[in-house]
């Protein structure tokens, strides 16, 4: 049976690459599932939430299928989210 490992560093949720639309930043949060069958690896990425930032206003939309406690886990990703916003600002 292949080894299955969910990324455990921060629950298994990671900050994806954001996009800038006008003055609004849209940053996805995805669930990572890695499967290691033998010498190879397969990775599944599933969207969990979208973070929106527009000026001083920030909000989050949880997507269908988000795991229980997703908001709490996402709150631990603050540094990664801020880094992504900084990268989007250029």
PDB file of N, CA and C in Angstrom:
ATOM      1  N   UNK A   1       0.840  -1.178   0.000  1.00  0.00           N
ATOM      2  CA  UNK A   1       0.000   0.000   0.000  1.00  0.00           C
ATOM      3  C   UNK A   1       0.889   1.245   0.000  1.00  0.00           C
ATOM      4  N   UNK A   2       0.577   2.262  -0.834  1.00  0.00           N
ATOM      5  CA  UNK A   2       1.385   3.472  -0.876  1.00  0.00           C
ATOM      6  C   UNK A   2       1.301   4.247   0.442  1.00  0.00           C
ATOM      7  N   UNK A   3       2.408   4.902   0.768  1.00  0.00           N
ATOM      8  CA  UNK A   3       2.402   5.764   1.953  1.00  0.00           C
ATOM      9  C   UNK A   3       1.628   7.030   1.614  1.00  0.00           C
ATOM     10  N   UNK A   4       0.807   7.458   2.545  1.00  0.00           N
ATOM     11  CA  UNK A   4       0.045   8.689   2.380  1.00  0.00           C
ATOM     12  C   UNK A   4       0.436   9.620   3.510  1.00  0.00           C
ATOM     13  N   UNK A   5       0.746  10.849   3.160  1.00  0.00           N
ATOM     14  CA  UNK A   5       1.108  11.808   4.200  1.00  0.00           C
ATOM     15  C   UNK A   5       0.459  13.149   3.903  1.00  0.00           C
ATOM     16  N   UNK A   6      -0.303  13.641   4.850  1.00  0.00           N
ATOM     17  CA  UNK A   6      -0.800  15.003   4.734  1.00  0.00           C
ATOM     18  C   UNK A   6       0.260  15.899   5.335  1.00  0.00           C
ATOM     19  N   UNK A   7       0.496  17.025   4.708  1.00  0.00           N
ATOM     20  CA  UNK A   7       1.490  17.957   5.230  1.00  0.00           C
ATOM     21  C   UNK A   7       1.086  18.340   6.642  1.00  0.00           C
ATOM     22  N   UNK A   8       1.991  18.163   7.588  1.00  0.00           N
ATOM     23  CA  UNK A   8       1.646  18.354   8.988  1.00  0.00           C
ATOM     24  C   UNK A   8       2.175  19.651   9.586  1.00  0.00           C
ATOM     25  N   UNK A   9       3.002  20.363   8.878  1.00  0.00           N
ATOM     26  CA  UNK A   9       3.627  21.542   9.471  1.00  0.00           C
ATOM     27  C   UNK A   9       2.593  22.506  10.039  1.00  0.00           C
ATOM     28  N   UNK A  10       1.525  22.745   9.316  1.00  0.00           N
ATOM     29  CA  UNK A  10       0.472  23.642   9.798  1.00  0.00           C
ATOM     30  C   UNK A  10      -0.878  23.016   9.505  1.00  0.00           C
ATOM     31  N   UNK A  11      -1.059  21.805   9.915  1.00  0.00           N
ATOM     32  CA  UNK A  11      -2.337  21.147   9.742  1.00  0.00           C
ATOM     33  C   UNK A  11      -2.421  20.394   8.440  1.00  0.00           C
ATOM     34  N   UNK A  12      -2.067  20.870   7.359  1.00  0.00           N
ATOM     35  CA  UNK A  12      -2.051  20.383   5.987  1.00  0.00           C
ATOM     36  C   UNK A  12      -2.575  21.466   5.073  1.00  0.00           C
ATOM     37  N   UNK A  13      -2.799  22.646   5.621  1.00  0.00           N
ATOM     38  CA  UNK A  13      -3.239  23.778   4.821  1.00  0.00           C
ATOM     39  C   UNK A  13      -2.052  24.694   4.557  1.00  0.00           C
ATOM     40  N   UNK A  14      -1.954  25.156   3.319  1.00  0.00           N
ATOM     41  CA  UNK A  14      -0.861  26.047   2.938  1.00  0.00           C
ATOM     42  C   UNK A  14      -1.417  27.226   2.146  1.00  0.00           C
ATOM     43  N   UNK A  15      -0.666  28.305   2.134  1.00  0.00           N
ATOM     44  CA  UNK A  15      -1.040  29.503   1.386  1.00  0.00           C
ATOM     45  C   UNK A  15      -0.558  29.341  -0.047  1.00  0.00           C
ATOM     46  N   UNK A  16      -1.480  29.499  -0.992  1.00  0.00           N
ATOM     47  CA  UNK A  16      -1.121  29.397  -2.400  1.00  0.00           C
ATOM     48  C   UNK A  16      -0.698  30.744  -2.962  1.00  0.00           C
ATOM     49  N   UNK A  17      -0.345  30.750  -4.220  1.00  0.00           N
ATOM     50  CA  UNK A  17       0.061  31.980  -4.893  1.00  0.00           C
ATOM     51  C   UNK A  17      -1.136  32.875  -5.148  1.00  0.00           C
ATOM     52  N   UNK A  18      -1.065  34.094  -4.655  1.00  0.00           N
ATOM     53  CA  UNK A  18      -2.169  35.033  -4.778  1.00  0.00           C
ATOM     54  C   UNK A  18      -2.159  35.779  -6.099  1.00  0.00           C
ATOM     55  N   UNK A  19      -3.224  36.512  -6.314  1.00  0.00           N
ATOM     56  CA  UNK A  19      -3.369  37.344  -7.510  1.00  0.00           C
ATOM     57  C   UNK A  19      -3.850  38.720  -7.085  1.00  0.00           C
ATOM     58  N   UNK A  20      -3.464  39.703  -7.863  1.00  0.00           N
ATOM     59  CA  UNK A  20      -3.905  41.070  -7.614  1.00  0.00           C
ATOM     60  C   UNK A  20      -4.899  41.442  -8.700  1.00  0.00           C
ATOM     61  N   UNK A  21      -6.046  41.959  -8.287  1.00  0.00           N
ATOM     62  CA  UNK A  21      -7.069  42.432  -9.210  1.00  0.00           C
ATOM     63  C   UNK A  21      -7.394  43.861  -8.793  1.00  0.00           C
ATOM     64  N   UNK A  22      -6.855  44.810  -9.517  1.00  0.00           N
ATOM     65  CA  UNK A  22      -7.002  46.207  -9.111  1.00  0.00           C
ATOM     66  C   UNK A  22      -6.312  46.422  -7.775  1.00  0.00           C
ATOM     67  N   UNK A  23      -7.062  46.919  -6.800  1.00  0.00           N
ATOM     68  CA  UNK A  23      -6.524  47.128  -5.456  1.00  0.00           C
ATOM     69  C   UNK A  23      -6.808  45.953  -4.529  1.00  0.00           C
ATOM     70  N   UNK A  24      -7.373  44.894  -5.056  1.00  0.00           N
ATOM     71  CA  UNK A  24      -7.762  43.743  -4.246  1.00  0.00           C
ATOM     72  C   UNK A  24      -6.766  42.606  -4.439  1.00  0.00           C
ATOM     73  N   UNK A  25      -6.384  41.973  -3.327  1.00  0.00           N
ATOM     74  CA  UNK A  25      -5.544  40.781  -3.364  1.00  0.00           C
ATOM     75  C   UNK A  25      -6.423  39.581  -3.062  1.00  0.00           C
ATOM     76  N   UNK A  26      -6.276  38.529  -3.841  1.00  0.00           N
ATOM     77  CA  UNK A  26      -7.012  37.285  -3.618  1.00  0.00           C
ATOM     78  C   UNK A  26      -5.972  36.195  -3.407  1.00  0.00           C
ATOM     79  N   UNK A  27      -6.012  35.582  -2.222  1.00  0.00           N
ATOM     80  CA  UNK A  27      -5.004  34.594  -1.844  1.00  0.00           C
ATOM     81  C   UNK A  27      -5.708  33.286  -1.487  1.00  0.00           C
ATOM     82  N   UNK A  28      -5.402  32.199  -2.196  1.00  0.00           N
ATOM     83  CA  UNK A  28      -6.034  30.919  -1.876  1.00  0.00           C
ATOM     84  C   UNK A  28      -5.317  30.198  -0.733  1.00  0.00           C
ATOM     85  N   UNK A  29      -6.081  29.422   0.000  1.00  0.00           N
ATOM     86  CA  UNK A  29      -5.527  28.490   0.978  1.00  0.00           C
ATOM     87  C   UNK A  29      -5.934  27.109   0.489  1.00  0.00           C
ATOM     88  N   UNK A  30      -4.969  26.200   0.381  1.00  0.00           N
ATOM     89  CA  UNK A  30      -5.233  24.874  -0.174  1.00  0.00           C
ATOM     90  C   UNK A  30      -4.830  23.778   0.808  1.00  0.00           C
ATOM     91  N   UNK A  31      -5.505  22.646   0.671  1.00  0.00           N
ATOM     92  CA  UNK A  31      -5.157  21.452   1.433  1.00  0.00           C
ATOM     93  C   UNK A  31      -4.219  20.625   0.567  1.00  0.00           C
ATOM     94  N   UNK A  32      -3.147  20.149   1.170  1.00  0.00           N
ATOM     95  CA  UNK A  32      -2.145  19.356   0.454  1.00  0.00           C
ATOM     96  C   UNK A  32      -2.217  17.918   0.934  1.00  0.00           C
ATOM     97  N   UNK A  33      -2.305  16.995  -0.013  1.00  0.00           N
ATOM     98  CA  UNK A  33      -2.248  15.570   0.291  1.00  0.00           C
ATOM     99  C   UNK A  33      -1.174  14.970  -0.602  1.00  0.00           C
ATOM    100  N   UNK A  34      -0.163  14.368   0.002  1.00  0.00           N
ATOM    101  CA  UNK A  34       0.934  13.759  -0.758  1.00  0.00           C
ATOM    102  C   UNK A  34       0.876  12.244  -0.598  1.00  0.00           C
ATOM    103  N   UNK A  35       0.993  11.534  -1.714  1.00  0.00           N
ATOM    104  CA  UNK A  35       1.004  10.073  -1.730  1.00  0.00           C
ATOM    105  C   UNK A  35       2.334   9.643  -2.331  1.00  0.00           C
ATOM    106  N   UNK A  36       3.011   8.716  -1.649  1.00  0.00           N
ATOM    107  CA  UNK A  36       4.331   8.259  -2.091  1.00  0.00           C
ATOM    108  C   UNK A  36       4.279   6.773  -2.445  1.00  0.00           C
ATOM    109  N   UNK A  37       3.881   6.431  -3.690  1.00  0.00           N
ATOM    110  CA  UNK A  37       3.881   5.031  -4.106  1.00  0.00           C
ATOM    111  C   UNK A  37       5.267   4.640  -4.634  1.00  0.00           C
ATOM    112  N   UNK A  38       6.056   4.007  -3.814  1.00  0.00           N
ATOM    113  CA  UNK A  38       7.397   3.615  -4.244  1.00  0.00           C
ATOM    114  C   UNK A  38       8.331   4.798  -4.322  1.00  0.00           C
ATOM    115  N   UNK A  39       8.961   4.968  -5.486  1.00  0.00           N
ATOM    116  CA  UNK A  39       9.971   6.012  -5.668  1.00  0.00           C
ATOM    117  C   UNK A  39       9.411   7.325  -6.198  1.00  0.00           C
ATOM    118  N   UNK A  40       8.111   7.418  -6.392  1.00  0.00           N
ATOM    119  CA  UNK A  40       7.534   8.646  -6.938  1.00  0.00           C
ATOM    120  C   UNK A  40       6.628   9.306  -5.897  1.00  0.00           C
ATOM    121  N   UNK A  41       6.095  10.433  -6.265  1.00  0.00           N
ATOM    122  CA  UNK A  41       5.176  11.145  -5.380  1.00  0.00           C
ATOM    123  C   UNK A  41       4.036  11.720  -6.210  1.00  0.00           C
ATOM    124  N   UNK A  42       2.848  11.691  -5.639  1.00  0.00           N
ATOM    125  CA  UNK A  42       1.684  12.334  -6.244  1.00  0.00           C
ATOM    126  C   UNK A  42       1.156  13.326  -5.219  1.00  0.00           C
ATOM    127  N   UNK A  43       0.790  14.499  -5.681  1.00  0.00           N
ATOM    128  CA  UNK A  43       0.305  15.533  -4.776  1.00  0.00           C
ATOM    129  C   UNK A  43      -1.066  16.001  -5.243  1.00  0.00           C
ATOM    130  N   UNK A  44      -1.982  16.102  -4.303  1.00  0.00           N
ATOM    131  CA  UNK A  44      -3.315  16.622  -4.576  1.00  0.00           C
ATOM    132  C   UNK A  44      -3.468  17.949  -3.844  1.00  0.00           C
ATOM    133  N   UNK A  45      -3.936  18.960  -4.554  1.00  0.00           N
ATOM    134  CA  UNK A  45      -4.197  20.268  -3.960  1.00  0.00           C
ATOM    135  C   UNK A  45      -5.691  20.548  -4.072  1.00  0.00           C
ATOM    136  N   UNK A  46      -6.333  20.824  -2.941  1.00  0.00           N
ATOM    137  CA  UNK A  46      -7.764  21.123  -2.926  1.00  0.00           C
ATOM    138  C   UNK A  46      -7.986  22.491  -2.297  1.00  0.00           C
ATOM    139  N   UNK A  47      -8.679  23.386  -2.984  1.00  0.00           N
ATOM    140  CA  UNK A  47      -8.928  24.706  -2.405  1.00  0.00           C
ATOM    141  C   UNK A  47      -9.833  24.610  -1.184  1.00  0.00           C
ATOM    142  N   UNK A  48      -9.504  25.374  -0.153  1.00  0.00           N
ATOM    143  CA  UNK A  48     -10.245  25.354   1.106  1.00  0.00           C
ATOM    144  C   UNK A  48     -10.861  26.722   1.394  1.00  0.00           C
ATOM    145  N   UNK A  49     -10.122  27.787   1.091  1.00  0.00           N
ATOM    146  CA  UNK A  49     -10.605  29.137   1.390  1.00  0.00           C
ATOM    147  C   UNK A  49      -9.962  30.138   0.447  1.00  0.00           C
ATOM    148  N   UNK A  50     -10.629  31.266   0.313  1.00  0.00           N
ATOM    149  CA  UNK A  50     -10.068  32.406  -0.406  1.00  0.00           C
ATOM    150  C   UNK A  50      -9.996  33.566   0.572  1.00  0.00           C
ATOM    151  N   UNK A  51      -8.831  34.197   0.618  1.00  0.00           N
ATOM    152  CA  UNK A  51      -8.633  35.367   1.462  1.00  0.00           C
ATOM    153  C   UNK A  51      -8.634  36.593   0.567  1.00  0.00           C
ATOM    154  N   UNK A  52      -9.376  37.607   0.960  1.00  0.00           N
ATOM    155  CA  UNK A  52      -9.475  38.840   0.190  1.00  0.00           C
ATOM    156  C   UNK A  52      -8.937  39.978   1.037  1.00  0.00           C
ATOM    157  N   UNK A  53      -8.148  40.829   0.422  1.00  0.00           N
ATOM    158  CA  UNK A  53      -7.603  41.997   1.105  1.00  0.00           C
ATOM    159  C   UNK A  53      -7.738  43.182   0.165  1.00  0.00           C
ATOM    160  N   UNK A  54      -8.398  44.223   0.667  1.00  0.00           N
ATOM    161  CA  UNK A  54      -8.606  45.420  -0.140  1.00  0.00           C
ATOM    162  C   UNK A  54      -8.426  46.623   0.779  1.00  0.00           C
ATOM    163  N   UNK A  55      -7.272  47.261   0.681  1.00  0.00           N
ATOM    164  CA  UNK A  55      -6.961  48.352   1.602  1.00  0.00           C
ATOM    165  C   UNK A  55      -6.833  47.804   3.017  1.00  0.00           C
ATOM    166  N   UNK A  56      -7.581  48.378   3.934  1.00  0.00           N
ATOM    167  CA  UNK A  56      -7.558  47.921   5.329  1.00  0.00           C
ATOM    168  C   UNK A  56      -8.578  46.820   5.596  1.00  0.00           C
ATOM    169  N   UNK A  57      -9.417  46.509   4.609  1.00  0.00           N
ATOM    170  CA  UNK A  57     -10.479  45.516   4.780  1.00  0.00           C
ATOM    171  C   UNK A  57      -9.966  44.147   4.348  1.00  0.00           C
ATOM    172  N   UNK A  58     -10.134  43.161   5.229  1.00  0.00           N
ATOM    173  CA  UNK A  58      -9.753  41.784   4.906  1.00  0.00           C
ATOM    174  C   UNK A  58     -10.893  40.856   5.296  1.00  0.00           C
ATOM    175  N   UNK A  59     -11.144  39.862   4.469  1.00  0.00           N
ATOM    176  CA  UNK A  59     -12.155  38.874   4.810  1.00  0.00           C
ATOM    177  C   UNK A  59     -11.804  37.549   4.162  1.00  0.00           C
ATOM    178  N   UNK A  60     -12.474  36.495   4.647  1.00  0.00           N
ATOM    179  CA  UNK A  60     -12.182  35.139   4.201  1.00  0.00           C
ATOM    180  C   UNK A  60     -13.483  34.451   3.811  1.00  0.00           C
ATOM    181  N   UNK A  61     -13.436  33.699   2.718  1.00  0.00           N
ATOM    182  CA  UNK A  61     -14.565  32.879   2.296  1.00  0.00           C
ATOM    183  C   UNK A  61     -14.132  31.421   2.374  1.00  0.00           C
ATOM    184  N   UNK A  62     -14.748  30.666   3.296  1.00  0.00           N
ATOM    185  CA  UNK A  62     -14.478  29.227   3.351  1.00  0.00           C
ATOM    186  C   UNK A  62     -15.230  28.564   2.206  1.00  0.00           C
ATOM    187  N   UNK A  63     -14.591  27.648   1.537  1.00  0.00           N
ATOM    188  CA  UNK A  63     -15.194  26.953   0.407  1.00  0.00           C
ATOM    189  C   UNK A  63     -15.845  25.658   0.879  1.00  0.00           C
ATOM    190  N   UNK A  64     -16.811  25.129   0.112  1.00  0.00           N
ATOM    191  CA  UNK A  64     -17.429  23.857   0.495  1.00  0.00           C
ATOM    192  C   UNK A  64     -16.366  22.774   0.665  1.00  0.00           C
ATOM    193  N   UNK A  65     -16.499  21.990   1.717  1.00  0.00           N
ATOM    194  CA  UNK A  65     -15.533  20.928   1.983  1.00  0.00           C
ATOM    195  C   UNK A  65     -14.378  21.355   2.865  1.00  0.00           C
ATOM    196  N   UNK A  66     -14.391  22.600   3.331  1.00  0.00           N
ATOM    197  CA  UNK A  66     -13.329  23.055   4.241  1.00  0.00           C
ATOM    198  C   UNK A  66     -13.381  22.207   5.507  1.00  0.00           C
ATOM    199  N   UNK A  67     -12.228  21.810   6.024  1.00  0.00           N
ATOM    200  CA  UNK A  67     -12.219  20.941   7.202  1.00  0.00           C
ATOM    201  C   UNK A  67     -12.699  21.682   8.448  1.00  0.00           C
ATOM    202  N   UNK A  68     -13.210  20.940   9.426  1.00  0.00           N
ATOM    203  CA  UNK A  68     -13.574  21.575  10.692  1.00  0.00           C
ATOM    204  C   UNK A  68     -12.346  22.267  11.279  1.00  0.00           C
ATOM    205  N   UNK A  69     -12.544  23.420  11.841  1.00  0.00           N
ATOM    206  CA  UNK A  69     -11.421  24.145  12.431  1.00  0.00           C
ATOM    207  C   UNK A  69     -10.561  24.876  11.422  1.00  0.00           C
ATOM    208  N   UNK A  70     -11.031  24.996  10.183  1.00  0.00           N
ATOM    209  CA  UNK A  70     -10.223  25.639   9.136  1.00  0.00           C
ATOM    210  C   UNK A  70      -9.856  27.072   9.508  1.00  0.00           C
ATOM    211  N   UNK A  71     -10.787  27.810  10.078  1.00  0.00           N
ATOM    212  CA  UNK A  71     -10.496  29.207  10.445  1.00  0.00           C
ATOM    213  C   UNK A  71      -9.336  29.286  11.433  1.00  0.00           C
ATOM    214  N   UNK A  72      -9.334  28.399  12.417  1.00  0.00           N
ATOM    215  CA  UNK A  72      -8.269  28.402  13.417  1.00  0.00           C
ATOM    216  C   UNK A  72      -6.928  28.032  12.792  1.00  0.00           C
ATOM    217  N   UNK A  73      -6.943  27.037  11.911  1.00  0.00           N
ATOM    218  CA  UNK A  73      -5.703  26.627  11.247  1.00  0.00           C
ATOM    219  C   UNK A  73      -5.185  27.764  10.367  1.00  0.00           C
ATOM    220  N   UNK A  74      -6.093  28.397   9.628  1.00  0.00           N
ATOM    221  CA  UNK A  74      -5.690  29.490   8.739  1.00  0.00           C
ATOM    222  C   UNK A  74      -5.104  30.644   9.545  1.00  0.00           C
ATOM    223  N   UNK A  75      -5.618  30.859  10.751  1.00  0.00           N
ATOM    224  CA  UNK A  75      -5.073  31.951  11.571  1.00  0.00           C
ATOM    225  C   UNK A  75      -3.604  31.715  11.921  1.00  0.00           C
ATOM    226  N   UNK A  76      -3.153  30.459  11.915  1.00  0.00           N
ATOM    227  CA  UNK A  76      -1.738  30.165  12.184  1.00  0.00           C
ATOM    228  C   UNK A  76      -0.853  30.455  10.971  1.00  0.00           C
ATOM    229  N   UNK A  77      -1.468  30.728   9.826  1.00  0.00           N
ATOM    230  CA  UNK A  77      -0.725  30.993   8.590  1.00  0.00           C
ATOM    231  C   UNK A  77      -0.488  32.487   8.379  1.00  0.00           C
ATOM    232  N   UNK A  78      -0.693  33.287   9.408  1.00  0.00           N
ATOM    233  CA  UNK A  78      -0.614  34.749   9.304  1.00  0.00           C
ATOM    234  C   UNK A  78       0.682  35.215   8.628  1.00  0.00           C
ATOM    235  N   UNK A  79       1.825  34.687   9.052  1.00  0.00           N
ATOM    236  CA  UNK A  79       3.104  35.126   8.475  1.00  0.00           C
ATOM    237  C   UNK A  79       3.177  34.826   6.981  1.00  0.00           C
ATOM    238  N   UNK A  80       2.708  33.641   6.578  1.00  0.00           N
ATOM    239  CA  UNK A  80       2.718  33.277   5.158  1.00  0.00           C
ATOM    240  C   UNK A  80       1.774  34.176   4.356  1.00  0.00           C
ATOM    241  N   UNK A  81       0.622  34.495   4.939  1.00  0.00           N
ATOM    242  CA  UNK A  81      -0.343  35.365   4.260  1.00  0.00           C
ATOM    243  C   UNK A  81       0.245  36.762   4.084  1.00  0.00           C
ATOM    244  N   UNK A  82       0.855  37.287   5.131  1.00  0.00           N
ATOM    245  CA  UNK A  82       1.466  38.620   5.042  1.00  0.00           C
ATOM    246  C   UNK A  82       2.602  38.640   4.018  1.00  0.00           C
ATOM    247  N   UNK A  83       3.388  37.565   3.955  1.00  0.00           N
ATOM    248  CA  UNK A  83       4.468  37.476   2.971  1.00  0.00           C
ATOM    249  C   UNK A  83       3.892  37.482   1.552  1.00  0.00           C
ATOM    250  N   UNK A  84       2.803  36.755   1.346  1.00  0.00           N
ATOM    251  CA  UNK A  84       2.182  36.708   0.023  1.00  0.00           C
ATOM    252  C   UNK A  84       1.642  38.090  -0.360  1.00  0.00           C
ATOM    253  N   UNK A  85       1.021  38.791   0.575  1.00  0.00           N
ATOM    254  CA  UNK A  85       0.530  40.145   0.287  1.00  0.00           C
ATOM    255  C   UNK A  85       1.687  41.077  -0.058  1.00  0.00           C
ATOM    256  N   UNK A  86       2.778  40.961   0.669  1.00  0.00           N
ATOM    257  CA  UNK A  86       3.965  41.783   0.399  1.00  0.00           C
ATOM    258  C   UNK A  86       4.506  41.491  -1.004  1.00  0.00           C
ATOM    259  N   UNK A  87       4.541  40.202  -1.382  1.00  0.00           N
ATOM    260  CA  UNK A  87       5.012  39.826  -2.721  1.00  0.00           C
ATOM    261  C   UNK A  87       4.091  40.385  -3.806  1.00  0.00           C
ATOM    262  N   UNK A  88       2.791  40.397  -3.540  1.00  0.00           N
ATOM    263  CA  UNK A  88       1.840  40.910  -4.524  1.00  0.00           C
ATOM    264  C   UNK A  88       1.969  42.422  -4.705  1.00  0.00           C
ATOM    265  N   UNK A  89       2.336  43.110  -3.639  1.00  0.00           N
ATOM    266  CA  UNK A  89       2.520  44.562  -3.730  1.00  0.00           C
ATOM    267  C   UNK A  89       3.715  44.912  -4.613  1.00  0.00           C
ATOM    268  N   UNK A  90       4.674  43.964  -4.669  1.00  0.00           N
ATOM    269  CA  UNK A  90       5.842  44.163  -5.526  1.00  0.00           C
ATOM    270  C   UNK A  90       6.928  44.927  -4.952  1.00  0.00           C
TER     271      UNK A  90
END
